[in-house]
Amino acid sequence: MKNNYLLLILFLFQISLFSQKAVMTFKNEDVSRKTNKDAVILSNSLTHDLTILLVERKDVHAYLFNSDFELQSQFQTELIKSKYDEPLGFKLSNNKQHILFSNSKRKQFGVLTLNFETKNSTATELDFNFEDELFIEALPYKNKLYVLSSTKDQDILIREMTDNLDFKLVNTMKINHEDISLNERKNHSAFSLFGTSNSNIQKIDPRVPNSIEQTSHANKLYQYDNLTYLTFEMEEYGTLIYTLNLDDLSYQVKTYEYPKGKLDDLKRFNSYISPDYFYQIASSKDEMRFLINDLSGVLITDYFVKRDASISFKNTPIIQEGATAVPFVNRRELEESSKYLRKITSGDLGITVLKQDNHFYITLGGYKEVNNSGGGMMMTGGVSTVGPTHVMVMNPTFYSYNAYTSSKSTYFTSKLNSEFKHVKGKISENVFEKIKKFSSKFKYITAENVFFHNNQLYFGYFDLKKATYSLNAF
């Protein structure tokens, strides 16, 4: 009887998985049934219109839907020149949609402009370069697009892309170099200005699950609606945080000192920030401290791990993902706290924070580059290892989805209540795990994308067998 009951539950679960209805489906029989595709999504935050670009090599099939997912216009066009292979962001003005692209070095820029009224597009190569500046990131907000870059003095310049497709300087964020000389900290400098042309800042989407691989970066950018946080870990000092308000382009600068060890000096440090709290992790081979503070720096709670004691506040086993000493085994559980401390301290520490069901799900661990089967190094920062193109540069949500499902790290997860007290019990399934289960049921899909539209998370995909693009809400 018990077995029959379990079989019934499994059967009903499978039915619910398959019966999840798409909020929108459209057909396109003009594209190849054998070629992988990409989908670029433009969400109008003011009118809640949705633009979907189905990209197959150079061909672009453009669709415009209103807030009720009713098709308003569609046309076919061509992508911008192939040297502009990384979409960075977009701005919407009147009936035109401008998508900013760059080359891989972020030195040359072009714009693909879509017009759904005239049903055509225009490709514009921009006569602009940042000269001695370093491009950091493009930030969309309320259909506008802001571009951040840094100078050699490590000031941050904020520009807005105009309707004339130029970059207008709107503010400069400065730090007090008498107090903090980042130029003297080349190993942990705010930006990769020393011998490299690419920014070393990892963009984080805090609305979704993130992997330790992402959050273990020393320098991160978070965007919470109108607030953008740039956080930099500085060796043996603390965390430097710029807070930019995109409503009025004002900013604040604050530093947080690193935690001190209870037993001895701590060796590794990192942090995570939200509009309400600042989280810190620090470790050595003998201990780990996890601190939760308010934004003024006042301590709310402090969790401690000691090498010869069990971890009382974990809800999952200690998981090691990636290469292990056993051939073909890529995941194992660790028993001793000492092994956990040794592994996370030998790499880069990371914290992930996910608020779900009125609880905080905190993952604490570390990430270390390892040799893969091909003998090369597995890199932590790029997006070229995931997907056929660089579409995810513009969509940190989709990047988080792919990184979360292929992370290499050592970690455990804790469940805390609204007062950050530990809550016993199993960890509930997160939205990325639900999407992964759903997508695994389809054999012939491409152009997968995970994105937010009108504060709702969606999973989109093109079914090569049916020649249909579908959108499901999660």
Protein backbone atom coordinates (compact mmCIF):
# COMPACT_ATOMS: atom_id res chain seq x y z
CA MET A 1 0.00 0.00 0.00
CA LYS A 2 2.82 2.36 0.92
CA ASN A 3 4.62 1.66 -2.35
CA ASN A 4 1.46 2.33 -4.33
CA TYR A 5 1.06 5.65 -2.54
CA LEU A 6 4.64 6.65 -3.40
CA LEU A 7 4.11 5.66 -7.04
CA LEU A 8 0.96 7.79 -7.16
CA ILE A 9 2.85 10.82 -5.82
CA LEU A 10 5.61 10.31 -8.39
CA PHE A 11 3.04 9.96 -11.19
CA LEU A 12 1.21 13.14 -10.16
CA PHE A 13 4.53 15.00 -9.92
CA GLN A 14 5.44 14.00 -13.45
CA ILE A 15 2.03 15.06 -14.72
CA SER A 16 2.38 18.47 -13.06
CA LEU A 17 5.84 18.86 -14.56
CA PHE A 18 4.64 18.20 -18.09
CA SER A 19 1.32 20.01 -17.68
CA GLN A 20 2.91 23.33 -16.80
CA LYS A 21 1.35 25.49 -19.49
CA ALA A 22 3.34 27.99 -21.50
CA VAL A 23 2.18 31.58 -21.12
CA MET A 24 3.07 32.13 -24.75
CA THR A 25 3.99 30.01 -27.80
CA PHE A 26 4.67 31.05 -31.38
CA LYS A 27 5.76 29.14 -34.45
CA ASN A 28 8.63 29.84 -36.85
CA GLU A 29 9.10 27.35 -39.66
CA ASP A 30 11.55 29.56 -41.58
CA VAL A 31 14.50 28.70 -39.34
CA SER A 32 16.64 25.59 -39.60
CA ARG A 33 15.56 22.56 -37.60
CA LYS A 34 19.20 21.50 -37.15
CA THR A 35 20.99 24.69 -36.13
CA ASN A 36 21.33 25.93 -32.57
CA LYS A 37 19.95 29.37 -31.88
CA ASP A 38 20.09 32.12 -29.30
CA ALA A 39 17.35 34.26 -27.84
CA VAL A 40 17.94 37.88 -26.84
CA ILE A 41 15.26 39.32 -24.56
CA LEU A 42 14.41 43.01 -24.14
CA SER A 43 11.94 43.75 -21.34
CA ASN A 44 10.30 47.17 -21.34
CA SER A 45 10.16 48.10 -17.65
CA LEU A 46 7.69 50.95 -18.23
CA THR A 47 5.09 49.53 -20.65
CA HIS A 48 5.87 45.85 -19.90
CA ASP A 49 6.15 45.08 -23.61
CA LEU A 50 8.45 42.18 -24.42
CA THR A 51 10.83 41.85 -27.36
CA ILE A 52 12.19 38.43 -28.33
CA LEU A 53 15.00 38.13 -30.85
CA LEU A 54 15.52 34.63 -32.19
CA VAL A 55 19.08 34.61 -33.56
CA GLU A 56 20.37 32.03 -36.03
CA ARG A 57 23.87 32.87 -37.25
CA LYS A 58 23.44 36.30 -38.89
CA ASP A 59 19.66 36.14 -39.17
CA VAL A 60 17.46 37.78 -36.54
CA HIS A 61 13.73 37.07 -36.22
CA ALA A 62 12.32 39.93 -34.15
CA TYR A 63 8.99 39.75 -32.27
CA LEU A 64 7.25 42.45 -30.22
CA PHE A 65 4.57 41.45 -27.68
CA ASN A 66 2.45 43.64 -25.42
CA SER A 67 2.03 43.11 -21.67
CA ASP A 68 -0.60 40.41 -22.35
CA PHE A 69 1.83 38.52 -24.63
CA GLU A 70 -0.17 39.47 -27.72
CA LEU A 71 1.94 39.80 -30.87
CA GLN A 72 2.16 43.43 -32.02
CA SER A 73 4.76 43.26 -34.77
CA GLN A 74 7.42 41.02 -36.26
CA PHE A 75 10.06 41.16 -38.97
CA GLN A 76 13.30 39.53 -40.08
CA THR A 77 16.63 41.31 -40.24
CA GLU A 78 20.38 40.74 -39.86
CA LEU A 79 22.67 40.90 -36.86
CA ILE A 80 25.33 43.58 -36.47
CA LYS A 81 28.86 42.88 -37.79
CA SER A 82 30.40 39.75 -36.30
CA LYS A 83 33.25 41.64 -34.62
CA TYR A 84 30.64 43.09 -32.28
CA ASP A 85 29.99 39.75 -30.67
CA GLU A 86 28.96 40.75 -27.14
CA PRO A 87 25.61 42.45 -26.41
CA LEU A 88 26.05 44.63 -23.33
CA GLY A 89 22.64 46.18 -22.75
CA PHE A 90 19.83 48.13 -24.35
CA LYS A 91 17.85 51.36 -24.17
CA LEU A 92 14.33 51.98 -25.44
CA SER A 93 13.21 55.35 -26.79
CA ASN A 94 9.91 56.03 -28.52
CA ASN A 95 9.43 53.27 -31.06
CA LYS A 96 13.12 52.38 -31.30
CA GLN A 97 15.08 49.75 -29.42
CA HIS A 98 18.84 50.25 -29.28
CA ILE A 99 21.06 47.27 -28.38
CA LEU A 100 24.66 48.10 -27.48
CA PHE A 101 27.32 45.65 -28.66
CA SER A 102 31.10 45.59 -28.26
CA ASN A 103 34.06 43.58 -29.42
CA SER A 104 35.65 41.18 -26.95
CA LYS A 105 38.15 43.81 -25.74
CA ARG A 106 35.40 46.36 -24.97
CA LYS A 107 37.21 48.93 -27.11
CA GLN A 108 34.91 49.13 -30.15
CA PHE A 109 31.15 49.58 -29.95
CA GLY A 110 28.18 49.27 -32.23
CA VAL A 111 24.42 49.60 -31.90
CA LEU A 112 21.68 47.56 -33.55
CA THR A 113 18.50 49.67 -33.66
CA LEU A 114 15.16 47.92 -34.15
CA ASN A 115 12.04 49.74 -35.34
CA PHE A 116 8.87 47.66 -35.12
CA GLU A 117 6.75 50.34 -36.80
CA THR A 118 8.80 50.43 -40.00
CA LYS A 119 9.86 46.80 -39.54
CA ASN A 120 13.52 47.36 -40.21
CA SER A 121 16.81 47.70 -38.36
CA THR A 122 19.91 49.87 -38.55
CA ALA A 123 23.46 48.93 -37.56
CA THR A 124 25.61 51.84 -36.35
CA GLU A 125 29.33 51.66 -35.58
CA LEU A 126 30.08 54.17 -32.82
CA ASP A 127 32.96 56.62 -33.18
CA PHE A 128 33.76 56.43 -29.49
CA ASN A 129 36.41 54.78 -27.38
CA PHE A 130 37.34 54.92 -23.73
CA GLU A 131 41.01 55.65 -24.53
CA ASP A 132 42.90 55.03 -21.27
CA GLU A 133 39.76 54.10 -19.36
CA LEU A 134 38.63 50.56 -18.65
CA PHE A 135 35.08 49.55 -19.50
CA ILE A 136 33.41 48.04 -16.41
CA GLU A 137 29.74 47.32 -17.03
CA ALA A 138 26.53 48.47 -18.72
CA LEU A 139 23.53 49.03 -16.42
CA PRO A 140 19.95 49.14 -17.75
CA TYR A 141 17.40 51.04 -15.68
CA LYS A 142 13.91 52.22 -16.65
CA ASN A 143 14.67 51.74 -20.35
CA LYS A 144 17.84 53.84 -20.07
CA LEU A 145 21.38 52.49 -20.35
CA TYR A 146 24.29 53.64 -18.20
CA VAL A 147 27.90 52.67 -18.85
CA LEU A 148 30.55 52.52 -16.12
CA SER A 149 34.28 52.84 -16.76
CA SER A 150 37.33 53.48 -14.58
CA THR A 151 40.37 55.71 -14.90
CA LYS A 152 43.95 54.89 -13.98
CA ASP A 153 43.33 56.75 -10.74
CA GLN A 154 40.49 54.26 -10.19
CA ASP A 155 37.73 56.83 -10.26
CA ILE A 156 34.51 55.47 -11.77
CA LEU A 157 32.91 57.45 -14.60
CA ILE A 158 29.17 57.14 -15.25
CA ARG A 159 27.89 57.81 -18.75
CA GLU A 160 24.41 57.58 -20.23
CA MET A 161 23.83 56.39 -23.78
CA THR A 162 21.81 59.10 -25.53
CA ASP A 163 19.21 58.92 -28.30
CA ASN A 164 22.01 60.09 -30.63
CA LEU A 165 23.92 56.92 -29.71
CA ASP A 166 26.66 58.75 -27.86
CA PHE A 167 27.88 58.46 -24.25
CA LYS A 168 27.22 61.52 -22.09
CA LEU A 169 29.19 61.85 -18.85
CA VAL A 170 26.70 62.30 -15.99
CA ASN A 171 28.80 61.77 -12.85
CA THR A 172 32.14 60.60 -11.45
CA MET A 173 32.53 58.42 -8.36
CA LYS A 174 35.70 59.11 -6.40
CA ILE A 175 37.34 57.57 -3.35
CA ASN A 176 39.61 59.16 -0.80
CA HIS A 177 43.06 58.05 -1.95
CA GLU A 178 44.65 59.31 1.27
CA ASP A 179 42.71 56.68 3.20
CA ILE A 180 42.69 53.87 0.65
CA SER A 181 45.36 53.61 -2.01
CA LEU A 182 44.11 50.94 -4.36
CA ASN A 183 46.93 51.65 -6.77
CA GLU A 184 49.34 50.15 -4.20
CA ARG A 185 47.31 46.94 -4.05
CA LYS A 186 47.88 45.51 -7.50
CA ASN A 187 47.07 41.93 -6.53
CA HIS A 188 43.65 42.99 -5.25
CA SER A 189 43.12 46.18 -7.25
CA ALA A 190 39.60 47.35 -7.88
CA PHE A 191 40.00 46.99 -11.64
CA SER A 192 42.28 45.02 -13.94
CA LEU A 193 44.31 48.00 -15.09
CA PHE A 194 47.64 46.25 -14.79
CA GLY A 195 48.48 44.36 -17.96
CA THR A 196 44.98 43.38 -19.03
CA SER A 197 42.18 45.05 -20.98
CA ASN A 198 39.20 43.40 -19.31
CA SER A 199 37.38 44.25 -16.11
CA ASN A 200 37.66 41.71 -13.30
CA ILE A 201 34.21 42.47 -11.87
CA GLN A 202 31.62 39.68 -11.62
CA LYS A 203 28.01 40.78 -12.15
CA ILE A 204 25.57 39.16 -9.72
CA ASP A 205 21.79 38.90 -10.06
CA PRO A 206 20.72 38.79 -6.38
CA ARG A 207 17.11 37.80 -7.19
CA VAL A 208 18.07 34.24 -8.12
CA PRO A 209 20.34 31.45 -6.84
CA ASN A 210 24.02 32.05 -7.51
CA SER A 211 26.94 29.67 -7.39
CA ILE A 212 29.96 29.91 -5.11
CA GLU A 213 32.02 30.14 -8.30
CA GLN A 214 30.37 33.48 -9.07
CA THR A 215 30.30 35.00 -5.61
CA SER A 216 33.87 33.94 -4.79
CA HIS A 217 35.16 36.71 -7.07
CA ALA A 218 36.96 39.47 -5.20
CA ASN A 219 35.14 42.22 -7.09
CA LYS A 220 31.40 42.12 -7.71
CA LEU A 221 28.53 44.24 -9.01
CA TYR A 222 24.94 43.85 -7.78
CA GLN A 223 21.89 45.70 -9.06
CA TYR A 224 18.80 45.93 -6.84
CA ASP A 225 16.32 47.98 -8.87
CA ASN A 226 17.64 51.57 -8.61
CA LEU A 227 20.62 50.67 -6.38
CA THR A 228 23.88 49.36 -7.79
CA TYR A 229 26.62 48.11 -5.48
CA LEU A 230 30.25 47.75 -6.55
CA THR A 231 32.18 45.77 -3.94
CA PHE A 232 35.94 45.26 -3.85
CA GLU A 233 37.88 42.97 -1.51
CA MET A 234 41.18 44.58 -0.51
CA GLU A 235 43.97 42.40 0.82
CA GLU A 236 44.41 42.53 4.60
CA TYR A 237 42.14 45.54 4.93
CA GLY A 238 38.47 45.13 4.21
CA THR A 239 35.69 45.58 1.67
CA LEU A 240 35.27 48.83 -0.28
CA ILE A 241 31.70 49.49 -1.46
CA TYR A 242 30.37 52.05 -3.91
CA THR A 243 26.59 52.49 -3.77
CA LEU A 244 25.13 54.18 -6.86
CA ASN A 245 21.52 55.41 -6.94
CA LEU A 246 20.33 55.34 -10.55
CA ASP A 247 17.36 57.60 -9.81
CA ASP A 248 19.47 60.66 -9.13
CA LEU A 249 22.98 59.31 -9.95
CA SER A 250 24.19 60.08 -6.43
CA TYR A 251 26.66 57.75 -4.74
CA GLN A 252 28.20 56.80 -1.41
CA VAL A 253 31.47 55.10 -0.52
CA LYS A 254 31.92 52.94 2.58
CA THR A 255 34.48 50.44 3.85
CA TYR A 256 33.95 47.46 6.16
CA GLU A 257 36.86 45.95 8.05
CA TYR A 258 37.41 42.21 7.82
CA PRO A 259 36.50 39.94 10.77
CA LYS A 260 39.23 38.94 13.19
CA GLY A 261 40.00 35.32 14.01
CA LYS A 262 39.05 33.86 17.39
CA LEU A 263 41.94 31.39 17.35
CA ASP A 264 44.54 33.03 15.11
CA ASP A 265 44.85 35.20 12.02
CA LEU A 266 42.33 34.52 9.25
CA LYS A 267 43.67 34.00 5.74
CA ARG A 268 40.77 34.38 3.29
CA PHE A 269 37.92 36.90 3.10
CA ASN A 270 34.87 37.75 1.02
CA SER A 271 31.45 39.36 1.28
CA TYR A 272 27.92 39.67 -0.11
CA ILE A 273 25.64 42.71 0.08
CA SER A 274 21.91 43.44 -0.11
CA PRO A 275 19.96 46.70 0.45
CA ASP A 276 19.46 45.69 4.11
CA TYR A 277 22.41 43.53 5.16
CA PHE A 278 26.12 43.04 4.68
CA TYR A 279 27.43 39.46 4.94
CA GLN A 280 31.08 38.52 5.60
CA ILE A 281 32.98 35.25 5.51
CA ALA A 282 36.57 34.70 6.67
CA SER A 283 38.54 31.51 7.16
CA SER A 284 41.79 29.75 7.89
CA LYS A 285 42.57 26.05 8.13
CA ASP A 286 41.55 26.19 11.78
CA GLU A 287 38.36 28.28 11.79
CA MET A 288 35.69 30.11 9.82
CA ARG A 289 33.54 33.10 10.79
CA PHE A 290 30.29 34.09 9.08
CA LEU A 291 28.97 37.51 10.09
CA ILE A 292 25.70 39.25 9.26
CA ASN A 293 25.69 43.03 9.77
CA ASP A 294 23.32 45.86 9.02
CA LEU A 295 24.54 48.35 6.41
CA SER A 296 25.97 50.63 9.08
CA GLY A 297 28.29 47.79 10.09
CA VAL A 298 26.57 46.84 13.35
CA LEU A 299 26.82 43.08 13.95
CA ILE A 300 23.50 41.18 13.94
CA THR A 301 24.74 37.61 14.31
CA ASP A 302 27.97 35.62 14.15
CA TYR A 303 28.35 31.94 13.18
CA PHE A 304 31.60 30.10 13.92
CA VAL A 305 33.19 26.89 12.58
CA LYS A 306 36.10 25.17 14.34
CA ARG A 307 38.22 22.46 12.73
CA ASP A 308 37.70 19.86 15.46
CA ALA A 309 33.95 20.48 15.98
CA SER A 310 30.87 19.66 13.95
CA ILE A 311 28.99 22.44 12.13
CA SER A 312 25.75 22.91 14.05
CA PHE A 313 24.05 25.35 11.66
CA LYS A 314 24.25 23.47 8.35
CA ASN A 315 21.16 21.95 6.71
CA THR A 316 23.01 20.02 4.02
CA PRO A 317 26.10 17.83 4.03
CA ILE A 318 29.39 19.44 3.10
CA ILE A 319 29.49 18.99 -0.68
CA GLN A 320 32.58 18.91 -2.86
CA GLU A 321 31.75 19.35 -6.54
CA GLY A 322 34.23 19.02 -9.37
CA ALA A 323 37.32 16.88 -9.72
CA THR A 324 37.95 14.44 -6.84
CA ALA A 325 40.64 11.87 -6.13
CA VAL A 326 38.31 9.14 -7.39
CA PRO A 327 38.11 8.81 -11.22
CA PHE A 328 34.72 9.74 -12.75
CA VAL A 329 33.41 10.92 -9.36
CA ASN A 330 32.54 14.64 -9.51
CA ARG A 331 30.56 14.98 -6.31
CA ARG A 332 31.13 13.69 -2.81
CA GLU A 333 30.24 14.49 0.77
CA LEU A 334 32.81 15.48 3.38
CA GLU A 335 32.39 14.56 7.03
CA GLU A 336 35.07 16.51 8.89
CA SER A 337 35.01 20.26 9.42
CA SER A 338 38.81 20.22 9.09
CA LYS A 339 38.58 19.04 5.46
CA TYR A 340 35.99 21.70 4.69
CA LEU A 341 38.18 24.45 6.17
CA ARG A 342 41.28 23.21 4.38
CA LYS A 343 39.56 23.10 0.99
CA ILE A 344 37.80 26.47 1.14
CA THR A 345 40.89 28.23 2.49
CA SER A 346 43.02 26.87 -0.35
CA GLY A 347 40.80 28.68 -2.85
CA ASP A 348 38.55 31.75 -2.96
CA LEU A 349 35.76 32.11 -0.40
CA GLY A 350 32.18 32.86 -1.41
CA ILE A 351 28.74 33.52 0.08
CA THR A 352 25.42 33.13 -1.70
CA VAL A 353 22.20 34.49 -0.22
CA LEU A 354 18.72 33.56 -1.45
CA LYS A 355 15.51 34.73 0.22
CA GLN A 356 12.76 32.19 -0.35
CA ASP A 357 9.57 31.32 1.58
CA ASN A 358 10.36 34.01 4.19
CA HIS A 359 13.68 32.32 4.99
CA PHE A 360 17.29 33.03 4.09
CA TYR A 361 19.19 30.22 2.37
CA ILE A 362 22.89 30.88 2.92
CA THR A 363 25.57 28.89 1.11
CA LEU A 364 29.10 29.15 2.48
CA GLY A 365 32.11 27.70 0.71
CA GLY A 366 35.05 28.16 -1.58
CA TYR A 367 36.01 27.77 -5.22
CA LYS A 368 39.32 26.75 -6.73
CA GLU A 369 40.39 26.47 -10.34
CA VAL A 370 41.15 22.86 -11.28
CA ASN A 371 42.53 21.12 -14.32
CA ASN A 372 39.80 19.74 -16.53
CA SER A 373 40.00 16.57 -18.62
CA GLY A 374 41.45 18.50 -21.53
CA GLY A 375 44.38 19.71 -19.50
CA GLY A 376 43.39 23.39 -19.58
CA MET A 377 42.27 25.62 -16.78
CA MET A 378 38.64 26.10 -15.90
CA MET A 379 38.17 29.86 -15.73
CA THR A 380 35.96 31.54 -13.17
CA GLY A 381 34.92 34.77 -14.81
CA GLY A 382 34.03 34.46 -18.48
CA VAL A 383 30.89 33.40 -20.23
CA SER A 384 32.47 31.80 -23.29
CA THR A 385 32.28 28.32 -21.75
CA VAL A 386 28.49 28.41 -21.54
CA GLY A 387 26.23 28.47 -24.58
CA PRO A 388 26.96 29.05 -28.26
CA THR A 389 27.43 32.83 -28.03
CA HIS A 390 27.98 35.61 -25.52
CA VAL A 391 24.31 36.50 -25.08
CA MET A 392 24.61 36.07 -21.31
CA VAL A 393 26.84 39.13 -21.02
CA MET A 394 23.63 41.18 -21.17
CA ASN A 395 21.62 38.80 -18.98
CA PRO A 396 23.16 38.03 -15.57
CA THR A 397 20.07 35.97 -14.68
CA PHE A 398 20.80 33.47 -17.45
CA TYR A 399 24.49 33.48 -16.58
CA SER A 400 23.59 32.67 -12.97
CA TYR A 401 21.35 29.83 -14.15
CA ASN A 402 24.14 28.21 -16.16
CA ALA A 403 26.82 28.79 -13.54
CA TYR A 404 24.57 27.42 -10.79
CA THR A 405 23.99 24.16 -12.65
CA SER A 406 27.68 23.60 -13.48
CA SER A 407 29.56 24.97 -10.46
CA LYS A 408 32.84 23.56 -9.09
CA SER A 409 33.21 24.23 -5.38
CA THR A 410 33.08 23.04 -1.77
CA TYR A 411 30.15 24.27 0.32
CA PHE A 412 27.20 23.68 2.61
CA THR A 413 23.85 25.49 2.89
CA SER A 414 22.09 26.84 5.99
CA LYS A 415 18.46 27.82 6.44
CA LEU A 416 17.90 30.89 8.63
CA ASN A 417 14.67 32.60 9.66
CA SER A 418 13.90 36.32 9.35
CA GLU A 419 15.92 36.97 12.51
CA PHE A 420 18.85 34.92 11.16
CA LYS A 421 18.34 32.10 13.64
CA HIS A 422 19.13 28.63 12.34
CA VAL A 423 16.12 26.54 11.30
CA LYS A 424 16.48 22.76 11.19
CA GLY A 425 15.11 20.72 8.31
CA LYS A 426 15.64 20.01 4.65
CA ILE A 427 16.42 22.67 2.06
CA SER A 428 13.51 23.27 -0.30
CA GLU A 429 14.03 23.16 -4.04
CA ASN A 430 14.96 26.50 -5.60
CA VAL A 431 13.66 27.91 -8.85
CA PHE A 432 16.73 27.00 -10.92
CA GLU A 433 16.43 23.37 -9.85
CA LYS A 434 12.77 23.44 -10.91
CA ILE A 435 13.67 24.89 -14.31
CA LYS A 436 16.42 22.32 -14.78
CA LYS A 437 14.00 19.46 -14.09
CA PHE A 438 11.47 20.95 -16.48
CA SER A 439 13.95 21.53 -19.32
CA SER A 440 15.48 18.04 -18.97
CA LYS A 441 12.23 16.54 -20.29
CA PHE A 442 12.82 18.04 -23.75
CA LYS A 443 15.34 16.52 -26.16
CA TYR A 444 15.39 19.00 -29.00
CA ILE A 445 15.45 22.50 -27.57
CA THR A 446 17.77 25.45 -28.13
CA ALA A 447 17.77 29.23 -27.56
CA GLU A 448 17.21 28.61 -23.84
CA ASN A 449 16.96 31.74 -21.74
CA VAL A 450 16.05 32.55 -18.14
CA PHE A 451 15.04 36.15 -17.48
CA PHE A 452 12.85 38.50 -15.46
CA HIS A 453 9.96 40.34 -17.07
CA ASN A 454 7.53 42.46 -15.05
CA ASN A 455 9.00 40.99 -11.81
CA GLN A 456 8.28 37.43 -12.96
CA LEU A 457 10.93 34.82 -13.80
CA TYR A 458 10.51 33.07 -17.16
CA PHE A 459 12.16 30.19 -18.96
CA GLY A 460 12.10 30.44 -22.74
CA TYR A 461 13.18 27.87 -25.31
CA PHE A 462 12.86 26.94 -28.99
CA ASP A 463 11.72 23.40 -29.81
CA LEU A 464 13.57 22.32 -32.97
CA LYS A 465 11.20 19.43 -33.57
CA LYS A 466 8.02 21.52 -33.36
CA ALA A 467 9.58 24.78 -34.67
CA THR A 468 8.00 26.66 -31.76
CA TYR A 469 9.28 29.12 -29.18
CA SER A 470 7.65 28.79 -25.76
CA LEU A 471 7.70 30.86 -22.60
CA ASN A 472 6.97 29.38 -19.16
CA ALA A 473 6.63 31.25 -15.88
CA PHE A 474 8.39 29.98 -12.73
